[in-house]
PDB file of C-alpha atoms in Angstrom:
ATOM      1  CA  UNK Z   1     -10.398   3.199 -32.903  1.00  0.00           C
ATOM      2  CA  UNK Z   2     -10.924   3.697 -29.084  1.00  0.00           C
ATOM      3  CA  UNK Z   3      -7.593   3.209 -27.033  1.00  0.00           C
ATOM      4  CA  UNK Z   4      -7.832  -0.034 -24.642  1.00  0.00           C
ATOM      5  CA  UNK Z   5      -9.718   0.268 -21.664  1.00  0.00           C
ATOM      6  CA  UNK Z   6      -7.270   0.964 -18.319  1.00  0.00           C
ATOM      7  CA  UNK Z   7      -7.026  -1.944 -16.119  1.00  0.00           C
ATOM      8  CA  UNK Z   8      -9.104  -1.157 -12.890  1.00  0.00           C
ATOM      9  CA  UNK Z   9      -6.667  -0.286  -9.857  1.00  0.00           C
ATOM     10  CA  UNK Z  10      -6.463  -2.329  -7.373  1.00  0.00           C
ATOM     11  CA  UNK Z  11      -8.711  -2.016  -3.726  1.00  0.00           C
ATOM     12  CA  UNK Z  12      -6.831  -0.823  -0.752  1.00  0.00           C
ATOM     13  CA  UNK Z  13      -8.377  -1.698   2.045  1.00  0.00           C
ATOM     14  CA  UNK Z  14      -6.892  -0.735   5.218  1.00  0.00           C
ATOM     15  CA  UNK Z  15      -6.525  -2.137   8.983  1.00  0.00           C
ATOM     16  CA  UNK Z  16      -7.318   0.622  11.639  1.00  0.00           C
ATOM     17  CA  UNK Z  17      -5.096  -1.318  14.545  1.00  0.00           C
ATOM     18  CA  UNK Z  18      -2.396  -4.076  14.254  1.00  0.00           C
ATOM     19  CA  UNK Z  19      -4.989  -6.453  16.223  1.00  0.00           C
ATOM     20  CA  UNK Z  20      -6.255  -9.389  14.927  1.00  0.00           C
ATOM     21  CA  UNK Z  21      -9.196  -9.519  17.328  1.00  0.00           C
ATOM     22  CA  UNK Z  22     -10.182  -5.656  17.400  1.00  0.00           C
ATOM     23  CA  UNK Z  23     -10.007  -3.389  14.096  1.00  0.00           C
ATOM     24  CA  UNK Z  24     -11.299  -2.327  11.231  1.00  0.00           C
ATOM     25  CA  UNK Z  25     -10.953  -2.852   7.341  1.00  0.00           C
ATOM     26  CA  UNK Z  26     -12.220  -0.243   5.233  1.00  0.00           C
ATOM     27  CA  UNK Z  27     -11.898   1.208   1.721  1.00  0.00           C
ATOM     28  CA  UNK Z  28     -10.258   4.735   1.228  1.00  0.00           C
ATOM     29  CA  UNK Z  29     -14.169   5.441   0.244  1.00  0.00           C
ATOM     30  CA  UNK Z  30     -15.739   3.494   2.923  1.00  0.00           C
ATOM     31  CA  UNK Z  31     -17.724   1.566   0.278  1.00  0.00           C
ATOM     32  CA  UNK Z  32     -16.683  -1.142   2.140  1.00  0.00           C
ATOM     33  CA  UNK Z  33     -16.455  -1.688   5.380  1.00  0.00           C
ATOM     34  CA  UNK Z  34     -15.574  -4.501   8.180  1.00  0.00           C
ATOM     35  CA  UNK Z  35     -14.996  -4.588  11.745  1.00  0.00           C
ATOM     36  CA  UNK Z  36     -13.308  -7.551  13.326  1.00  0.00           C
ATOM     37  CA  UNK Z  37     -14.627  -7.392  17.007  1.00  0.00           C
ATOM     38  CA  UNK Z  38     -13.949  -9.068  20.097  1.00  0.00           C
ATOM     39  CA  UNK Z  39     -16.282  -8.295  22.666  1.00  0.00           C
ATOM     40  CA  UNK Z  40     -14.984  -8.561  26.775  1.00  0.00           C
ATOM     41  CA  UNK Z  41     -17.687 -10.493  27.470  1.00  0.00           C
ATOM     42  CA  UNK Z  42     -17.601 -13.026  24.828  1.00  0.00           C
ATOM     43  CA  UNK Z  43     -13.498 -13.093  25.298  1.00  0.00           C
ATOM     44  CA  UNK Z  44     -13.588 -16.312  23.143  1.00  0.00           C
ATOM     45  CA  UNK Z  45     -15.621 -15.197  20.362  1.00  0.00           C
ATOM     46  CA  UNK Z  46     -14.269 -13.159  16.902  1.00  0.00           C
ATOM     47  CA  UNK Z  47     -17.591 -11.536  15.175  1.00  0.00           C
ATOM     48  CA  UNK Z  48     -16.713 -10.067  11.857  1.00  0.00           C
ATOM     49  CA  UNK Z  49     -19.163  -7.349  10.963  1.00  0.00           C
ATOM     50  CA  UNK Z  50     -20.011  -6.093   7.477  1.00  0.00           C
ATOM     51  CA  UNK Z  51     -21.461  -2.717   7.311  1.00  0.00           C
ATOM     52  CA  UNK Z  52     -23.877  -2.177   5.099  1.00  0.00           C
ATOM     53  CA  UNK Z  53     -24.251   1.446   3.714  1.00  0.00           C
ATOM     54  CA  UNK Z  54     -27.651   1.555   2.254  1.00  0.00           C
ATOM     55  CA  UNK Z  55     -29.265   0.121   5.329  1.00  0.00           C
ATOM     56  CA  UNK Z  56     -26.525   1.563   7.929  1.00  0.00           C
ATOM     57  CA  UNK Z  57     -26.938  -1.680   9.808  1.00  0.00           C
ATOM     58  CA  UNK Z  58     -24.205  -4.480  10.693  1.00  0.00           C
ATOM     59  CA  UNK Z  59     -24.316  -7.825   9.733  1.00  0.00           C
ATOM     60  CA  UNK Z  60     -22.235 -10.530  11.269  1.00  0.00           C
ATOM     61  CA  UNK Z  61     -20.940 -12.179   8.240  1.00  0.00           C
ATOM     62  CA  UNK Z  62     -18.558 -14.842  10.313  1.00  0.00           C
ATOM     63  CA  UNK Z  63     -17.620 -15.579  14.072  1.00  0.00           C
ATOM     64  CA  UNK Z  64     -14.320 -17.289  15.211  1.00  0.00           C
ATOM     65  CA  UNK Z  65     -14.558 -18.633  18.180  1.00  0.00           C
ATOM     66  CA  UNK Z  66     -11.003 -19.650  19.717  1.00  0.00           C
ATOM     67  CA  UNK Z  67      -8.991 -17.345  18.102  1.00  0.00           C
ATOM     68  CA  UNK Z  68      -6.240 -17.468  20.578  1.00  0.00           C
ATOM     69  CA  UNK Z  69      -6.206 -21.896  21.334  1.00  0.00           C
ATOM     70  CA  UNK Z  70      -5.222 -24.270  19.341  1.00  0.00           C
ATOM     71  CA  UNK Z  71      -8.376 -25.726  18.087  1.00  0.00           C
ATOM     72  CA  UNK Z  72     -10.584 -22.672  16.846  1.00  0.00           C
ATOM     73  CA  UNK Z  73     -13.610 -22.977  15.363  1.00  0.00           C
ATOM     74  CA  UNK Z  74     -15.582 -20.549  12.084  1.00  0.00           C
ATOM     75  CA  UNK Z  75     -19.272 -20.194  11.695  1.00  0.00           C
ATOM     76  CA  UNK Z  76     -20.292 -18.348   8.662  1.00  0.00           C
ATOM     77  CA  UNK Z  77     -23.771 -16.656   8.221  1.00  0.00           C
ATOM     78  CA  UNK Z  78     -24.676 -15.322  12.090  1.00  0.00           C
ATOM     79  CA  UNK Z  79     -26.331 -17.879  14.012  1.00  0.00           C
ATOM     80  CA  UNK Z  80     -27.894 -20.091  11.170  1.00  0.00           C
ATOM     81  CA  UNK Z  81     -24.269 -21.030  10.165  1.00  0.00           C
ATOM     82  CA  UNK Z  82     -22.894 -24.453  11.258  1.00  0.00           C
ATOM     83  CA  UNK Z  83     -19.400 -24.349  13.475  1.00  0.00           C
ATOM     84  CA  UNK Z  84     -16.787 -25.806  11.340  1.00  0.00           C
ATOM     85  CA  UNK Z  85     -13.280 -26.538  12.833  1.00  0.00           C
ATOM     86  CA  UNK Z  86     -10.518 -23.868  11.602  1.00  0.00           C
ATOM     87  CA  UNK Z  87      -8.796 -27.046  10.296  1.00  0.00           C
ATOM     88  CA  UNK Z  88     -11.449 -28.124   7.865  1.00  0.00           C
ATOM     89  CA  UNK Z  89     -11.743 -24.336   6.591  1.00  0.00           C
ATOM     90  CA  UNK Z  90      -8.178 -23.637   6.143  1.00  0.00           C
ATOM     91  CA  UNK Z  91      -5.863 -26.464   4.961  1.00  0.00           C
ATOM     92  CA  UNK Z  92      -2.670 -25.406   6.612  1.00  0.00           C
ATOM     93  CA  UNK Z  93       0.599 -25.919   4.822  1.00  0.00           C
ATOM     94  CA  UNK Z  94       2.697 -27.732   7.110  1.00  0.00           C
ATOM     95  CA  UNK Z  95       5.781 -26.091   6.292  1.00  0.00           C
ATOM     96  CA  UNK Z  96       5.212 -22.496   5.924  1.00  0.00           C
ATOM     97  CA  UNK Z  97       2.975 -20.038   7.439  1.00  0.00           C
ATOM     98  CA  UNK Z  98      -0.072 -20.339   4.619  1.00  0.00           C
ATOM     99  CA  UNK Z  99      -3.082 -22.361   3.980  1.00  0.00           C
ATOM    100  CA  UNK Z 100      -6.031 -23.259   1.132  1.00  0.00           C
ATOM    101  CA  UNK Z 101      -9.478 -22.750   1.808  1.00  0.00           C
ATOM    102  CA  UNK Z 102     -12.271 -22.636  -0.804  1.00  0.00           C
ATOM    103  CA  UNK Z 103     -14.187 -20.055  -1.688  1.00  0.00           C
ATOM    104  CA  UNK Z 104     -18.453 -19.739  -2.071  1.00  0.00           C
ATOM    105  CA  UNK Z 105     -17.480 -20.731  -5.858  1.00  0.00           C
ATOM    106  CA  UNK Z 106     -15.791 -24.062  -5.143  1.00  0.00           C
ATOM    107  CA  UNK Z 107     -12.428 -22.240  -6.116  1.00  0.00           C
ATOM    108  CA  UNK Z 108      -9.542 -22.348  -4.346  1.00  0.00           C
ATOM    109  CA  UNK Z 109      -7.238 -19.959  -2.811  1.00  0.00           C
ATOM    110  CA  UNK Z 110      -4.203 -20.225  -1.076  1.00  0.00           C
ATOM    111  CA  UNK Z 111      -2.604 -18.172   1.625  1.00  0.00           C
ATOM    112  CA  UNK Z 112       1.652 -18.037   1.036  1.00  0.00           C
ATOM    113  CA  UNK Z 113       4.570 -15.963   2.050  1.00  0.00           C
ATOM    114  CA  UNK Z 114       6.561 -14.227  -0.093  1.00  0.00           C
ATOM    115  CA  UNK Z 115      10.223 -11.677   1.087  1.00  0.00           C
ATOM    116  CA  UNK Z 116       7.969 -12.029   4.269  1.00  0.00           C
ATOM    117  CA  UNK Z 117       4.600 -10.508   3.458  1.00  0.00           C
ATOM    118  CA  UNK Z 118       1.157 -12.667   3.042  1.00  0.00           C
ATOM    119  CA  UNK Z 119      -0.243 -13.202  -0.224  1.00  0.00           C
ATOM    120  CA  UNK Z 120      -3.315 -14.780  -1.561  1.00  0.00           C
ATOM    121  CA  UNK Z 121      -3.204 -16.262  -5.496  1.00  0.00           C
ATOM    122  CA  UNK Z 122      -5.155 -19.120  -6.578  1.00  0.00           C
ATOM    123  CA  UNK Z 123      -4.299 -22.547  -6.025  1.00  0.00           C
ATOM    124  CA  UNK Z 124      -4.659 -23.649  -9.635  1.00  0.00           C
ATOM    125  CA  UNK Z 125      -2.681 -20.722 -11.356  1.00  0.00           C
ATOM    126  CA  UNK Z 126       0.217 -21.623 -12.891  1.00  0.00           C
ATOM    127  CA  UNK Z 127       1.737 -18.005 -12.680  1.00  0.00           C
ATOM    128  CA  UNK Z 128       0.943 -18.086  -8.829  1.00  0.00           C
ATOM    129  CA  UNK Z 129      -0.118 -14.039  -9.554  1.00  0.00           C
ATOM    130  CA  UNK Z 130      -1.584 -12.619  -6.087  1.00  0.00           C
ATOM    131  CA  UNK Z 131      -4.730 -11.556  -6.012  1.00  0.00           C
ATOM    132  CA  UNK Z 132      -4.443 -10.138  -2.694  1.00  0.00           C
ATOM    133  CA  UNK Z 133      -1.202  -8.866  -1.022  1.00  0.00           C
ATOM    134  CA  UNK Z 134      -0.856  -7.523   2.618  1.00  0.00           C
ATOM    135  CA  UNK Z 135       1.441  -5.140   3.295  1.00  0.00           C
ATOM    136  CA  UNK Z 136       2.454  -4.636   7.087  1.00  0.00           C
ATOM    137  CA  UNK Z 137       2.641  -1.436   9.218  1.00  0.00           C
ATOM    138  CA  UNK Z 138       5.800   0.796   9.499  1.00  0.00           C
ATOM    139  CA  UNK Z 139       6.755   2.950  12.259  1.00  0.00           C
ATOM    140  CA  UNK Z 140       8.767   6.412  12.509  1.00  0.00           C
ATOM    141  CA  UNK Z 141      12.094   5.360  13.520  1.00  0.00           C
ATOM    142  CA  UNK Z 142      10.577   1.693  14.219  1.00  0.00           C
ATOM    143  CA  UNK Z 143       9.316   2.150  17.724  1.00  0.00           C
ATOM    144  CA  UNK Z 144       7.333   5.522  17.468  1.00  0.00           C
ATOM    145  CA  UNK Z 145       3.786   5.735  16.477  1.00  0.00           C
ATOM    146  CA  UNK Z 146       2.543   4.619  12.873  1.00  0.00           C
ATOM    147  CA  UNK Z 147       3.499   6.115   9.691  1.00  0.00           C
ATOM    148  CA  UNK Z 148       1.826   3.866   7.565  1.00  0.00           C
ATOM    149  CA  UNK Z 149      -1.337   1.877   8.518  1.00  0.00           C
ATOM    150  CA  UNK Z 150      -1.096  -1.962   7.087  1.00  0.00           C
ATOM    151  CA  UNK Z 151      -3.319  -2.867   4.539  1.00  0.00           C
ATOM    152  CA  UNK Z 152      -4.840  -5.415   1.637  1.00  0.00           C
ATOM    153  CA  UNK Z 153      -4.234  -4.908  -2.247  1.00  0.00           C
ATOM    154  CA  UNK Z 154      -6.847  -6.598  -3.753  1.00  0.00           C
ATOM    155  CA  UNK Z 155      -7.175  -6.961  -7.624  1.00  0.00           C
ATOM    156  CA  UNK Z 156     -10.801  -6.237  -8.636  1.00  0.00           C
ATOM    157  CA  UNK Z 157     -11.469  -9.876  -9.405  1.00  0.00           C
ATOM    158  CA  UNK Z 158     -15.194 -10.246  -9.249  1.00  0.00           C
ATOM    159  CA  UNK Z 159     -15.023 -13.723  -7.590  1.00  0.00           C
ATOM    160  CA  UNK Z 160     -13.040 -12.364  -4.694  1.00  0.00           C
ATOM    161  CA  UNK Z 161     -14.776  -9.650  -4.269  1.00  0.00           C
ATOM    162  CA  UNK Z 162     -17.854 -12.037  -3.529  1.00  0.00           C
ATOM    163  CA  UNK Z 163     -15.560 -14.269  -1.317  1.00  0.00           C
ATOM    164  CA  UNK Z 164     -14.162 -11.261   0.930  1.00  0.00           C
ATOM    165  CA  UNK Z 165     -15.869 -12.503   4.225  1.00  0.00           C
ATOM    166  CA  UNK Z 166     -13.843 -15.956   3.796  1.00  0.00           C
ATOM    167  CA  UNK Z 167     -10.617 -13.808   2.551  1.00  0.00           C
ATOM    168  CA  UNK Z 168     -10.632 -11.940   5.806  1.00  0.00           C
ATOM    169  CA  UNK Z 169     -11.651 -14.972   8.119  1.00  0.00           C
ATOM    170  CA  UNK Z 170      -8.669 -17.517   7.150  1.00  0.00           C
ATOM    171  CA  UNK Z 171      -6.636 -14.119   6.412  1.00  0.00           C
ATOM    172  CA  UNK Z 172      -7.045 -14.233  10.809  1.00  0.00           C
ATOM    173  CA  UNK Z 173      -6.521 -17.641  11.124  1.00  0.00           C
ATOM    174  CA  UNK Z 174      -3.588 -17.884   9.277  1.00  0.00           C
ATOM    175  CA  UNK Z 175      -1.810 -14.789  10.804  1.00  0.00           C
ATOM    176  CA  UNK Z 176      -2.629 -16.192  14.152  1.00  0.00           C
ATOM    177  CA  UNK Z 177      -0.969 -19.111  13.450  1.00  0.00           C
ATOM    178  CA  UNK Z 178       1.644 -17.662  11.458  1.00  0.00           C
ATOM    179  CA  UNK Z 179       2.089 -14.911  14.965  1.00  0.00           C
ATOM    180  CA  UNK Z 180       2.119 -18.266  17.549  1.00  0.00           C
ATOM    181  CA  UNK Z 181       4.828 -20.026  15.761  1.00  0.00           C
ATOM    182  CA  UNK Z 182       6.752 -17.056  15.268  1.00  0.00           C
ATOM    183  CA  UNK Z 183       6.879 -16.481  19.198  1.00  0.00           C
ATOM    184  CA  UNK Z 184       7.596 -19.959  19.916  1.00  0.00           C
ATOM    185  CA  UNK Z 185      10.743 -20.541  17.804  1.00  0.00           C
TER     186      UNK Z 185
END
C-alpha cells in the first residue's frame, strides 16, 4: 500500500515594495506574476496587471480608481468591466479592519485580523481556517533596510487560485482602509 499523498505546500507569493499603489506580487518561480501600478498620469487610477508567461504580454485584470478617497471605485475585466463602488465589492466590517466580498464562484470570503496580521478564510467555515495569510515586512534593527520582504501564504485551494485577481483587489482596499484609520486614531 502506497503511503498518503503529501499535502501540497502552500504559495508564497511575495510583495516587491511596501506600496499599495506601486509593486509587485510574484511566485518564488515567477509562475505567477502581478504588478499593482499606478501610473503619474492617471494619479487616480490602480491597474492591476497579470503577466502572462506563455504570451509575455500584460493583461489588466482590475483597475481601482480612488484608491486614496473615501469613495473608490473597482472595474474588473479592462475596459469592458462595469465600475462598481468599493462598497458594493467589499462588505466592510464595521468594527475591525476586514471585509466579505464574493468570489467568481458565488463563494464568500472574508478579510479578518488576527495577533495583527490579515487573513482571508471563508465566510461559511466553521473552523474559520485561513486560506490566505499575509505576513508583513521586517527590518534590520527596525529602521534599516528590509530583511524580509512581506508576502501572501496561500493554500493551493483551486477556487482561490481562480479568484486571485479579486483576492488581491479587496486585499488593497481593505489595507487602505485598514492604513487610514490607523493614522487617524
Amino acid at each position: 500500500m502506497p503511503p498518503p499523498a503529501k499535502a501540497k505546500p502552500p504559495m508564497k507569493m511575495e510583495f516587491t515594495m511596501n506600496s499599495l499603489r506601486n509593486t509587485a506580487l510574484t511566485l518564488d518561480d515567477d509562475t505567477l506574476h502581478y504588478e499593482i501600478v499606478t501610473r503619474f498620469w492617471h494619479s487616480n487610477i490602480t491597474k492591476i496587471n497579470k503577466f502572462d508567461m506563455e504570451t509575455r504580454e500584460l493583461t489588466t485584470v482590475a483597475e481601482i480608481e480612488g484608491l486614496q478617497t473615501r469613495e473608490p471605485r473597482v472595474r474588473f475585466g479592462g475596459d469592458k468591466g462595469q465600475w462598481i463602488a468599493a462598497d458594493e465589492f467589499v462588505k466592510y466590517d464595521a468594527e475591525h479592519a476586514g471585509g466579505t466580498f464574493a468570489a467568481p464562484g458565488g463563494v464568500q470570503y472574508r478579510w479578518k485580523t488576527h495577533k495583527g496580521r490579515m487573513q482571508l478564510v471563508r465566510a461559511d467555515d466553521p473552523e474559520k481556517k485561513p486560506i490566505a495569510d499575509f505576513h508583513p515586512h521586517k527590518r534590520h534593527f527596525f529602521v534599516f533596510r528590509m530583511s524580509q520582504h512581506s508576502f501572501f501564504n496561500i493554500e493551493p485551494v483551486p477556487e482561490i487560485t481562480e479568484a486571485l485577481d479579486r483576492l488581491i483587489a479587496s486585499y488593497l482596499l481593505v489595507e487602505r482602509r485598514r492604513r487610514d484609520t490607523r493614522i487617524r486614531r
